[in-house]
XYZ file of C-alpha atoms in Angstrom:
598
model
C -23.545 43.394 -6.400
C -25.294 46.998 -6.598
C -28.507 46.108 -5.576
C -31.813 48.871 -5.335
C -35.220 47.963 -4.412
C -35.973 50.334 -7.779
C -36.445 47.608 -10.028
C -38.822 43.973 -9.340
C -37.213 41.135 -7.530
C -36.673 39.317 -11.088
C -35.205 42.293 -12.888
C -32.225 42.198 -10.116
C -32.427 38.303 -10.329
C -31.402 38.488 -14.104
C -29.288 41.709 -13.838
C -26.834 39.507 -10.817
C -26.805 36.983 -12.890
C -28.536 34.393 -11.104
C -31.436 33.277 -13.094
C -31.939 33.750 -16.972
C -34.553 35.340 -19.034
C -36.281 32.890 -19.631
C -36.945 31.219 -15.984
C -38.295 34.645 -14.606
C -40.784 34.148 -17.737
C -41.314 30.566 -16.281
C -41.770 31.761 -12.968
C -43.896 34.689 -13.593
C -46.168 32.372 -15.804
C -46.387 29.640 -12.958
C -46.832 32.757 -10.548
C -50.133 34.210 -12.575
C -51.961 31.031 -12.918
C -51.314 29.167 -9.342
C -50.473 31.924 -7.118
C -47.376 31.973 -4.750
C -44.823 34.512 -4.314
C -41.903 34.886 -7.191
C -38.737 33.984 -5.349
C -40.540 31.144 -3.839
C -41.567 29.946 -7.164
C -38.181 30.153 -8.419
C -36.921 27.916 -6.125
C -39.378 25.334 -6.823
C -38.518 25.429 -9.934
C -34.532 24.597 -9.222
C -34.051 28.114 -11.021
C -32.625 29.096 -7.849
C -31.233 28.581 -4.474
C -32.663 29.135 -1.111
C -29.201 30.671 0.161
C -29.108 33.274 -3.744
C -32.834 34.263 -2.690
C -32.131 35.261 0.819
C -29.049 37.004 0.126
C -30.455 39.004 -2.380
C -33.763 39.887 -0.662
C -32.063 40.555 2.341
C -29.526 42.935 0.398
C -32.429 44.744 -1.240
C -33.965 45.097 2.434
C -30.538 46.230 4.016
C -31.189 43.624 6.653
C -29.601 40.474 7.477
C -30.620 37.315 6.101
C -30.551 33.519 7.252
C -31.241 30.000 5.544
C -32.692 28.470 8.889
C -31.177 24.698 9.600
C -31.091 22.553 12.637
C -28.239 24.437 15.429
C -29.062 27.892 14.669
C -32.944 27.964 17.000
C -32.844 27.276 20.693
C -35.464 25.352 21.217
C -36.109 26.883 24.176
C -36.297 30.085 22.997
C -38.241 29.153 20.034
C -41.560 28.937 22.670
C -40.923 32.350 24.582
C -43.886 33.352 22.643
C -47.210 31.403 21.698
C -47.339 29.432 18.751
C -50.780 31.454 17.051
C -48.917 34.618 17.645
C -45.684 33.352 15.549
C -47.813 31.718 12.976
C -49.773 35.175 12.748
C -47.139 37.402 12.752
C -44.435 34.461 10.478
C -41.377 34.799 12.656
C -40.144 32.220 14.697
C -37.530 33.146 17.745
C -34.190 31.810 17.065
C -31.549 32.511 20.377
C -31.049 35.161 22.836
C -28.167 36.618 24.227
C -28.675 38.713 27.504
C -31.585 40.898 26.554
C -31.269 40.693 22.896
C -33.815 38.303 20.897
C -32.475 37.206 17.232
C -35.832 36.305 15.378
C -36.608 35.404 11.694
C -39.418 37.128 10.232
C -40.846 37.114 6.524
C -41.130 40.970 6.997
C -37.961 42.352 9.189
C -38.573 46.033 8.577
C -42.090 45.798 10.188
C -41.939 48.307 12.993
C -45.560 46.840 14.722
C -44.490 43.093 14.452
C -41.586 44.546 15.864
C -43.053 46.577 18.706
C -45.329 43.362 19.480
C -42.684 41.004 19.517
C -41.419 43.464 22.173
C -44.412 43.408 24.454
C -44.286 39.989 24.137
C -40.963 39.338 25.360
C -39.147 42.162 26.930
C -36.184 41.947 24.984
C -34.958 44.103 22.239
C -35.241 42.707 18.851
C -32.492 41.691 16.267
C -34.731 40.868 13.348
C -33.764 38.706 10.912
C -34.815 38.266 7.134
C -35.868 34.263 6.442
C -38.129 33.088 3.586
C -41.711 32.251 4.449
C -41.763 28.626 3.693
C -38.902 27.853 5.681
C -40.009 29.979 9.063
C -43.391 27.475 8.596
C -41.774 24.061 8.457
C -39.105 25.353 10.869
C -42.336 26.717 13.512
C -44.306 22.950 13.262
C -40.953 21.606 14.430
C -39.959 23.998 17.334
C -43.696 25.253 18.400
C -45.659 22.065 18.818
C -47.335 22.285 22.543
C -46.279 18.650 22.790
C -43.586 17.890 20.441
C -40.953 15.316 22.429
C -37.722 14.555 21.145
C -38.930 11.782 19.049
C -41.403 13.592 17.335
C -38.881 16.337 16.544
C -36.419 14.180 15.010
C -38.671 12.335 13.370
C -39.427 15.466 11.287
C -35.588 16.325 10.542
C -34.370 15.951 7.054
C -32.042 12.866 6.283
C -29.484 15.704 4.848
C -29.636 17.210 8.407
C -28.517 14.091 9.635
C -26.265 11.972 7.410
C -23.229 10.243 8.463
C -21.655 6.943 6.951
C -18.996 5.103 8.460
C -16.188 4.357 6.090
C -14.718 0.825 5.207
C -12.469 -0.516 7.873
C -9.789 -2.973 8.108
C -11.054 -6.327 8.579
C -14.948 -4.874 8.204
C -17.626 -4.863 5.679
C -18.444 -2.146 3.160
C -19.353 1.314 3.702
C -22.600 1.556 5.350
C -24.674 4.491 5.371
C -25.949 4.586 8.853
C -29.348 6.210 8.563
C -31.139 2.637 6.726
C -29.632 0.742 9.750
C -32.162 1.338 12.034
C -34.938 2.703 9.634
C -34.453 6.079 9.781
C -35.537 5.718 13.501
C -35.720 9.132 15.339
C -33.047 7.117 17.618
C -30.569 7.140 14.807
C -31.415 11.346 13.441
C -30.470 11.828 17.336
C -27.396 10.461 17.963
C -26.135 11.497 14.225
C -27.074 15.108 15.004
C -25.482 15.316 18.327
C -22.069 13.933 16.277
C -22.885 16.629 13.342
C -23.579 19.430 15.905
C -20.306 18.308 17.735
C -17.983 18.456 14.801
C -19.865 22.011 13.856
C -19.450 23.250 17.236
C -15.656 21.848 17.523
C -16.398 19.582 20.468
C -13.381 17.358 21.859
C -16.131 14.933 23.071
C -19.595 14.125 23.449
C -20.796 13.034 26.824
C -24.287 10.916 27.167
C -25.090 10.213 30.712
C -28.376 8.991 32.560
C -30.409 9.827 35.090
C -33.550 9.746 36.999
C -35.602 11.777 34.958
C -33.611 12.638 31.727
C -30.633 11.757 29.765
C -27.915 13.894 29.564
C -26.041 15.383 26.142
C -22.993 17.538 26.892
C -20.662 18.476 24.970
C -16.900 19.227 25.718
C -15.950 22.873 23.733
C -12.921 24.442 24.621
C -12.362 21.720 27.744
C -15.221 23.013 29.381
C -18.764 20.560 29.150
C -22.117 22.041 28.069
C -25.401 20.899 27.607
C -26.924 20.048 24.515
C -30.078 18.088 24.745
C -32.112 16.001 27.309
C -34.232 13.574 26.199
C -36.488 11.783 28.322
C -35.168 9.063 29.989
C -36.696 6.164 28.309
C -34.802 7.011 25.557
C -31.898 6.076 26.583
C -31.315 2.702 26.568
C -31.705 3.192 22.789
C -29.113 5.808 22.346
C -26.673 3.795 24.288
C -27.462 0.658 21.762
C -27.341 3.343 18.432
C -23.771 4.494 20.087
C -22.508 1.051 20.395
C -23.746 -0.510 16.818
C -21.545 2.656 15.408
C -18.974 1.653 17.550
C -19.026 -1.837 17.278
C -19.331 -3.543 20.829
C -21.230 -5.841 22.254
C -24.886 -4.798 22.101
C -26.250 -7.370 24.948
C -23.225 -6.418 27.185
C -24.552 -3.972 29.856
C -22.338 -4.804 32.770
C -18.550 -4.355 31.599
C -17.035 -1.475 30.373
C -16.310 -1.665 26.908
C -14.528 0.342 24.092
C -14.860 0.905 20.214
C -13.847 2.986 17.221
C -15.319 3.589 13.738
C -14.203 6.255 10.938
C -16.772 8.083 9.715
C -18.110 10.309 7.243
C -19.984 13.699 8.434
C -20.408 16.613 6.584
C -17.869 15.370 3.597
C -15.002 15.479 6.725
C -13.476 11.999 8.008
C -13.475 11.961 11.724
C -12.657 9.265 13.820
C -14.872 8.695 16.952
C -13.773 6.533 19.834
C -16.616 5.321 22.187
C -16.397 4.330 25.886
C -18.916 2.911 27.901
C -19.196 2.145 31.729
C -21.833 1.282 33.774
C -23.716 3.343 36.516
C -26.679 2.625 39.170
C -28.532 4.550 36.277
C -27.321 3.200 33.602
C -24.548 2.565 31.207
C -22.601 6.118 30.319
C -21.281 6.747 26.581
C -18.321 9.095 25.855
C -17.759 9.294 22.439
C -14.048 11.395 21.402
C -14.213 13.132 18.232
C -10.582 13.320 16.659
C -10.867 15.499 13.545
C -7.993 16.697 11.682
C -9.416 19.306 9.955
C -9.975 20.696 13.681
C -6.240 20.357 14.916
C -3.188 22.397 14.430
C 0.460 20.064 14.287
C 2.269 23.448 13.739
C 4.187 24.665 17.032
C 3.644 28.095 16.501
C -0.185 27.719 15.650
C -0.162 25.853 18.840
C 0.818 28.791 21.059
C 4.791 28.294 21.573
C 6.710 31.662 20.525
C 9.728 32.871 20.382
C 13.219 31.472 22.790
C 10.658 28.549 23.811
C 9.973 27.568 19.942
C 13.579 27.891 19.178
C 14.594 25.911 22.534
C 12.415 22.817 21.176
C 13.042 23.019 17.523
C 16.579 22.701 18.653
C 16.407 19.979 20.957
C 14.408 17.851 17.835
C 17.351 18.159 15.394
C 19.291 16.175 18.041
C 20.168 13.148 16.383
C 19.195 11.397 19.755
C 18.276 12.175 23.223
C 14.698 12.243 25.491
C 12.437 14.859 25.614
C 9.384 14.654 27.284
C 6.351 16.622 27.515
C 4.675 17.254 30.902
C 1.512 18.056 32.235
C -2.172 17.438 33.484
C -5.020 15.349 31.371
C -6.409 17.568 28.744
C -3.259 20.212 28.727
C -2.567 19.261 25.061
C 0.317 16.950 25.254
C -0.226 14.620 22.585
C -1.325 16.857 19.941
C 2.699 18.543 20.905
C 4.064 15.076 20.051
C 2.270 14.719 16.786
C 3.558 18.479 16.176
C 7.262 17.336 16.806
C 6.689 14.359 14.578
C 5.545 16.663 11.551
C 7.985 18.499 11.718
C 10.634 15.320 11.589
C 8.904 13.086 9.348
C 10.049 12.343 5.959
C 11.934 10.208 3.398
C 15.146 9.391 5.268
C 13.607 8.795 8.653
C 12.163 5.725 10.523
C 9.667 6.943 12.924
C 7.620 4.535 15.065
C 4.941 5.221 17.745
C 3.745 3.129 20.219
C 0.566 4.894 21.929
C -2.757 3.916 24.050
C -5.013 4.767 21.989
C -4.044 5.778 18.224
C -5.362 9.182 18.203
C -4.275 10.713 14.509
C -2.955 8.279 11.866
C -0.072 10.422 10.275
C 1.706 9.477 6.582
C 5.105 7.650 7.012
C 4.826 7.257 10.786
C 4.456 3.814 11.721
C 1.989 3.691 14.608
C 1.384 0.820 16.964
C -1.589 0.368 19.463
C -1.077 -0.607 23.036
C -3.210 -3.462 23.980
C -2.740 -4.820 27.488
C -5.388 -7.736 27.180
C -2.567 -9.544 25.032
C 0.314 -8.407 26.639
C 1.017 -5.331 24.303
C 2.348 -2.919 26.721
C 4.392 0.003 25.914
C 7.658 -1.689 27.467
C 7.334 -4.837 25.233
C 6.241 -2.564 22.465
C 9.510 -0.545 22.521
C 11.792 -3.488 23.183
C 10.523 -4.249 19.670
C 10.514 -1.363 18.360
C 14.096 -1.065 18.750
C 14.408 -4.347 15.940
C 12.924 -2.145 13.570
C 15.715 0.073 12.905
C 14.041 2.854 14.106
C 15.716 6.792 14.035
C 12.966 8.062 16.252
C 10.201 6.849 18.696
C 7.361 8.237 19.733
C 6.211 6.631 23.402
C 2.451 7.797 24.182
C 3.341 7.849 27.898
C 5.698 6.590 30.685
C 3.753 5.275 33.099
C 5.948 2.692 35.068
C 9.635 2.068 36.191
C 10.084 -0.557 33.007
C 8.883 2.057 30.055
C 10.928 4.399 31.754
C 14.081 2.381 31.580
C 13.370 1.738 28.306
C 12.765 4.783 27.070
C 15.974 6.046 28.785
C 18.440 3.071 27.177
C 16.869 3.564 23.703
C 17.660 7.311 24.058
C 21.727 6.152 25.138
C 21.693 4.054 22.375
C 21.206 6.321 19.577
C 17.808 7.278 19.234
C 15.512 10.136 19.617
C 13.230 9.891 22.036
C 9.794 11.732 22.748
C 7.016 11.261 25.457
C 5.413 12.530 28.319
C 4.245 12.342 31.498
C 1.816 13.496 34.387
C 3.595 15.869 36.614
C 2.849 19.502 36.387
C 5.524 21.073 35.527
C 9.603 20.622 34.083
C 11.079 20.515 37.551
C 8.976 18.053 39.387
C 9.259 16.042 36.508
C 12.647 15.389 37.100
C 12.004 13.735 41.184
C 9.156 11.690 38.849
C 11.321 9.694 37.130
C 13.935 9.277 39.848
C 10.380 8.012 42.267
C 10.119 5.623 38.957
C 13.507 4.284 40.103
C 15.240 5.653 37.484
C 18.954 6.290 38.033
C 20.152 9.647 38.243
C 22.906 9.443 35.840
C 20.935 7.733 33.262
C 18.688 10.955 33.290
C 21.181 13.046 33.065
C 23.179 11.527 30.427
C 19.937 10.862 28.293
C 17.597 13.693 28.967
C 17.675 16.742 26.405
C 14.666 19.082 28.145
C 10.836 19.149 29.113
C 8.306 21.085 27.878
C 5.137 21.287 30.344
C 2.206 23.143 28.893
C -1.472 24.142 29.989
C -4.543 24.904 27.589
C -6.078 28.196 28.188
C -9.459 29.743 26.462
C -8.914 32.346 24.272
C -11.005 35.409 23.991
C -13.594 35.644 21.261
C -13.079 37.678 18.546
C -16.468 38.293 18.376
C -17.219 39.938 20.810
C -13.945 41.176 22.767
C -14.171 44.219 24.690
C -12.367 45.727 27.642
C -12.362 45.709 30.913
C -10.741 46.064 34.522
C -9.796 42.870 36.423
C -10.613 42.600 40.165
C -7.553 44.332 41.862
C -7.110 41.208 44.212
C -6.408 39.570 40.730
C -3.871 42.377 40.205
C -2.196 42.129 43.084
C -1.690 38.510 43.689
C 0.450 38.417 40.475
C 2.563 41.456 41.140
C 0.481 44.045 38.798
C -1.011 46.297 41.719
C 0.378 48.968 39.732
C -1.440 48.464 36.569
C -5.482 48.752 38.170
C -5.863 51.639 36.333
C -5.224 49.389 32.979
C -7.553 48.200 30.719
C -7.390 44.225 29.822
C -9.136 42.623 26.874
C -12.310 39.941 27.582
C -15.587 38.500 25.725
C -18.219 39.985 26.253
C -20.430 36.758 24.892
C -22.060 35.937 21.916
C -23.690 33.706 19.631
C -20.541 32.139 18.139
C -19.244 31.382 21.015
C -22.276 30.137 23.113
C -22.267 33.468 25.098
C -18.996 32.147 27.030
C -16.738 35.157 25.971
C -14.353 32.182 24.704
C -13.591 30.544 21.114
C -10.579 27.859 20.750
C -7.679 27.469 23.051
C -3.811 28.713 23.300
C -0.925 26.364 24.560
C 1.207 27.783 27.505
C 4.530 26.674 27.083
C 7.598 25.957 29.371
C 10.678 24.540 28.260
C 13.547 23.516 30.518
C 16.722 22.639 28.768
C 19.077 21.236 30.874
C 22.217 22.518 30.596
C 25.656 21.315 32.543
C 24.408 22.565 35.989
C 20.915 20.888 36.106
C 22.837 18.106 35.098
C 24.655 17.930 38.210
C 22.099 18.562 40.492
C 20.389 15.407 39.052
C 23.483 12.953 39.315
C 23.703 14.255 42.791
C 19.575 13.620 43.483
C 19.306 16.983 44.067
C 15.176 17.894 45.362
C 12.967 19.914 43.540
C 13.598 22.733 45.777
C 17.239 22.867 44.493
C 16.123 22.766 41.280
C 13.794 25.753 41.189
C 16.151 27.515 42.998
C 19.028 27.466 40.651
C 16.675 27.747 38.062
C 15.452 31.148 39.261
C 18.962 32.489 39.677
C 19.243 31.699 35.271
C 16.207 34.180 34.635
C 14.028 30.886 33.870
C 10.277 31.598 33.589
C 7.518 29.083 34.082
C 4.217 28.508 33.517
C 2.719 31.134 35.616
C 4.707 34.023 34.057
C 4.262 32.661 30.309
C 0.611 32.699 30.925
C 0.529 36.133 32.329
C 2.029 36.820 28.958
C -0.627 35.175 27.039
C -2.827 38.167 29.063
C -0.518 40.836 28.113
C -0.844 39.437 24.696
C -4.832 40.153 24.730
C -5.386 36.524 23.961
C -6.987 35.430 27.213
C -8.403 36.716 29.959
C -6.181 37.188 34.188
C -9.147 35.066 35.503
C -8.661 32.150 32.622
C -4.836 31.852 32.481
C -5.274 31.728 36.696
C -7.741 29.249 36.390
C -5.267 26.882 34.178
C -1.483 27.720 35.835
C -0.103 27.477 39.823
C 2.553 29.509 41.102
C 5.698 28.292 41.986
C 6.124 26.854 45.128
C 9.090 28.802 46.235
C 8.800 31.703 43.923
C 11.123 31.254 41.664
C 8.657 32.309 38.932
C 6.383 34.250 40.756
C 6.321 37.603 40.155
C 5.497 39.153 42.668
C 7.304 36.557 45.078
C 3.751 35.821 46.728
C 3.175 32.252 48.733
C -0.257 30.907 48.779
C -1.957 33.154 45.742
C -3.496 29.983 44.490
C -5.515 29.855 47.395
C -6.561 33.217 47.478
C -7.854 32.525 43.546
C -9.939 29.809 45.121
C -11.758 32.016 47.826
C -12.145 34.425 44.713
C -13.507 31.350 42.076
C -13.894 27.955 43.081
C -13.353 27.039 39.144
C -9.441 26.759 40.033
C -8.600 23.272 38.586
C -8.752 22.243 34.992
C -10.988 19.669 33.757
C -9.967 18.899 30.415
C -10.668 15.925 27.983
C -8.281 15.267 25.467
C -4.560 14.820 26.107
């Protein structure tokens, strides 16, 4: 579009395309005998949209434009200048990062509104082009001396909000959630936190009480951040609006409870789980948002390259065998299995999963749900399994001596085998089953490889720029001789909440075992042994694949530090350093991962 502030506003309008000849006569006749400006009239009229007339206007202008909604204006923010000087000068503050103010104003290119909104603040101004009638509604809901988060919501839009929960097995009919309640400023809340989440790409949502406020955080990227406290007399509700979506027990404020729903939000299907517990305060709600749209099943997408991608995608064409997948809470384990099972799924194969919870329902996988109240565990689930004719099994997790026998015999008997488990990495993984009781020729007759992994931030594209690491950083993994080096970070911005971070990378180790490991485990050999024959083959772990992930300009020294530990003998250390994890401490206490979402 060649646009040039030459010609009127409608001229363009009709020359782009976007309105006809005969509704700028409409419009200009509506403008002469009520008033109003053109564009404004226009879309009124349903000549036009809000989203054409900005672009256009803010084209003509050579400034950038914005269709103000709910998420874009810190509320905060919004106030760090008085209402009757926004309302006089029509802009309305929208977020700030460092000294930088983002604000939408009917007249961007106005150096003294700019100049005051200077004085004002102290910040340097990013101005913004927004229509009038939008930076008006949008300043009565952000600016009001004693607006409360029940007023606020009560003044959101029911398309801000909307979210319908699907029909369920075994429940009524579709229900759209907002006549439930009313349209109670209850409901708009807890249906724009989920919205927001899903928009944001939150894992989970966290609502928590206390004292004087109740807490919304939300988990992005594994780490939690705050989204909204409202007052604390408010929450009782929200914990009864979370539960009805859920569908638990209302009246049942002293036992922890669980739920699930499928819902509708934003045209995506999501499934939320909800978990609540009780607390001196009050009963605490974490609701986990699984959305498909927001996960990867493809190996590569996930982070694994190269030998390690090759290593695994070799160990899955085994007709049968175990392979299990290792790490910490919230290191991305389960999202590896569903990977492995797309990529073996199809026609001529009988795959069956027996998990606590379901997390993503996948075509032609047959998935079963652990449920201990009945007697459902995963042992008596894959004794059954094994009836089924199965060709490969999918076990959520080994977490005792009897799934771990099982597991083993089904993989003897001709069947191929996935799970994981909590250890940290592929060798102490090994001493975990044989503490399970395990026999050590079982494991080493059944047992293809591991794969441990760890979930680090990646940088945002947004706003990467360079930098120099700390040299104690430098020199605790072996790269004293690279200070002089630049290294890639984020700087922060707005799409990224000013964290320097957008969307995670797997690291990836994968420990085949070959004839020699083999041995060492029929003759119990320790984890010592292990690492140390392992380090002899060239073998790198997870502290050197996530130095690579650096060297790769994906994440940042201090992040892939933050997620990995050293070896504790050095066999894949560098820079053959003891005790390096402890001098990362003394450096940043923010050492240990605290991830949601296995």
């Amino acid at each position: 579009m060649i646009v040039t502030t030459a010609i009127r506003l409608g001229e363009q309008l009709v020359a782009d395309g976007l309105i006809s000849q005969e509704q700028l006569e409409e419009a200009l006749s509506k403008q002469e005998s009520k008033g109003g400006r053109l564009g404004a009239n226009l879309v009124d009229m349903g000549a036009l949209s809000s989203v054409a007339l900005v672009n256009t206007l803010a084209c003509r202008l050579n400034v950038p434009g914005c269709v103000l909604r709910h998420g874009l204006i810190d509320p905060k923010v919004a106030k760090c200048i008085p209402r009757e000087e926004a309302e006089r000068l029509h802009v309305l503050p929208m977020f700030r990062v460092r000294d930088e103010l983002t604000v939408a104003m009917t007249e961007p290119q106005s150096l003294p509104t700019i100049d005051r909104l200077v004085n004002l603040t102290g910040c340097s101004i990013r101005p913004v082009l927004a229509l009038e009638d939008t930076i008006g509604e949008f300043q009565k809901k952000y600016l009001a001396a004693d607006v409360t988060v029940d007023t606020f919501l009560a003044t959101i839009e029911e398309s801000d909000v909307q979210i319908s929960m699907t029909e369920a097995v075994d429940e009524g009919p579709i229900t759209d959630l907002d006549k439930m309640v009313d349209g109670s400023p209850v409901v708009n809340l807890v249906n724009l936190a989920i919205l927001t989440a899903l928009r944001d790409g939150a894992s989970d949502i966290h609502i928590e009480p206390d004292r004087k406020t109740t807490h919304i955080r939300y988990r992005i990227d594994g780490q939690l951040r705050e989204m909204l406290s409202p007052p604390s007399g408010m929450h009782a509700a929200i914990v009864s609006r979370v539960k009805v979506i859920g569908r638990m027990d209302i009246s049942e404020k002293r036992l922890p409870q669980e739920g699930r729903v499928h819902l509708v939000a934003d045209g995506r299907e999501v499934d939320l789980r909800v978990s609540s517990i009780p607390t001196i305060l009050g009963e605490k709600i974490v609701l986990r948002l699984l959305d498909k749209d927001n996960v990867s099943f493809e190996l590569g997408r996930l982070g694994m390259r190269g030998a390690d991608q090759q290593a695994v995608e070799s160990m899955l064409r085994s007709p049968y065998g175990l392979i299990l997948v290792t790490g910490p809470t919230g290191s991305g384990k389960t999202t590896t299995l569903y990977s492995a099972l797309d990529l073996l799924r199809g026609e001529t194969r009988n795959i069956v999963t027996v998990e606590d919870p379901v997390e993503y329902q996948l075509e032609r996988i047959n998935q079963v749900q652990v449920n201990d109240s009945i007697g459902l565990t995963f042992a008596r689930s894959l004794r059954s399994i094994l009836r089924q004719d199965p060709d490969i099994i999918m076990v959520g997790e080994i977490r005792d001596e009897e799934t771990a026998r099982v597991a083993v015999q089904s993989a003897l008997t001709g069947h191929l085998v996935l799970s994981t488990l909590h250890t940290n990495d592929c060798p102490s993984s090994v001493v975990r089953l044989l503490d399970m009781g395990v026999e050590p020729y079982l494991i080493a007759s059944s047992l293809l490889g591991f794969v441990a992994q760890r979930l680090a931030r990646t940088i945002c594209s947004a706003c990467k720029t360079s930098y120099y690491p700390l040299p104690e950083l430098l020199e605790m993994v072996g790269w004293g001789h690279r200070t002089n080096e630049l290294f890639q970070k984020g700087e922060g911005c707005r799409a990224c909440h000013n964290t320097g971070f957008k969307g995670r990378v797997g690291i990836y180790e994968v420990m085949v075992l070959d004839a020699e490991l083999k041995r060492l485990i029929r003759e119990r050999a320790n984890e010592t042994d292990l690492r140390v024959y392992l380090a002899q083959t060239g073998w790198r772990g997870l502290r050197e694949k996530a130095l690579d992930v650096v060297d790769r300009g994906e994440s940042t020294l201090e992040e892939v530090l933050r997620v990995s530990r050293a070896d504790p003998v050095g066999a894949c250390n560098p820079a053959g350093l003891q005790g390096d994890d402890d001098a990362l401490t003394k450096l940043d206490p923010l050492t240990e991962t605290s991830e949601a979402g296995s």
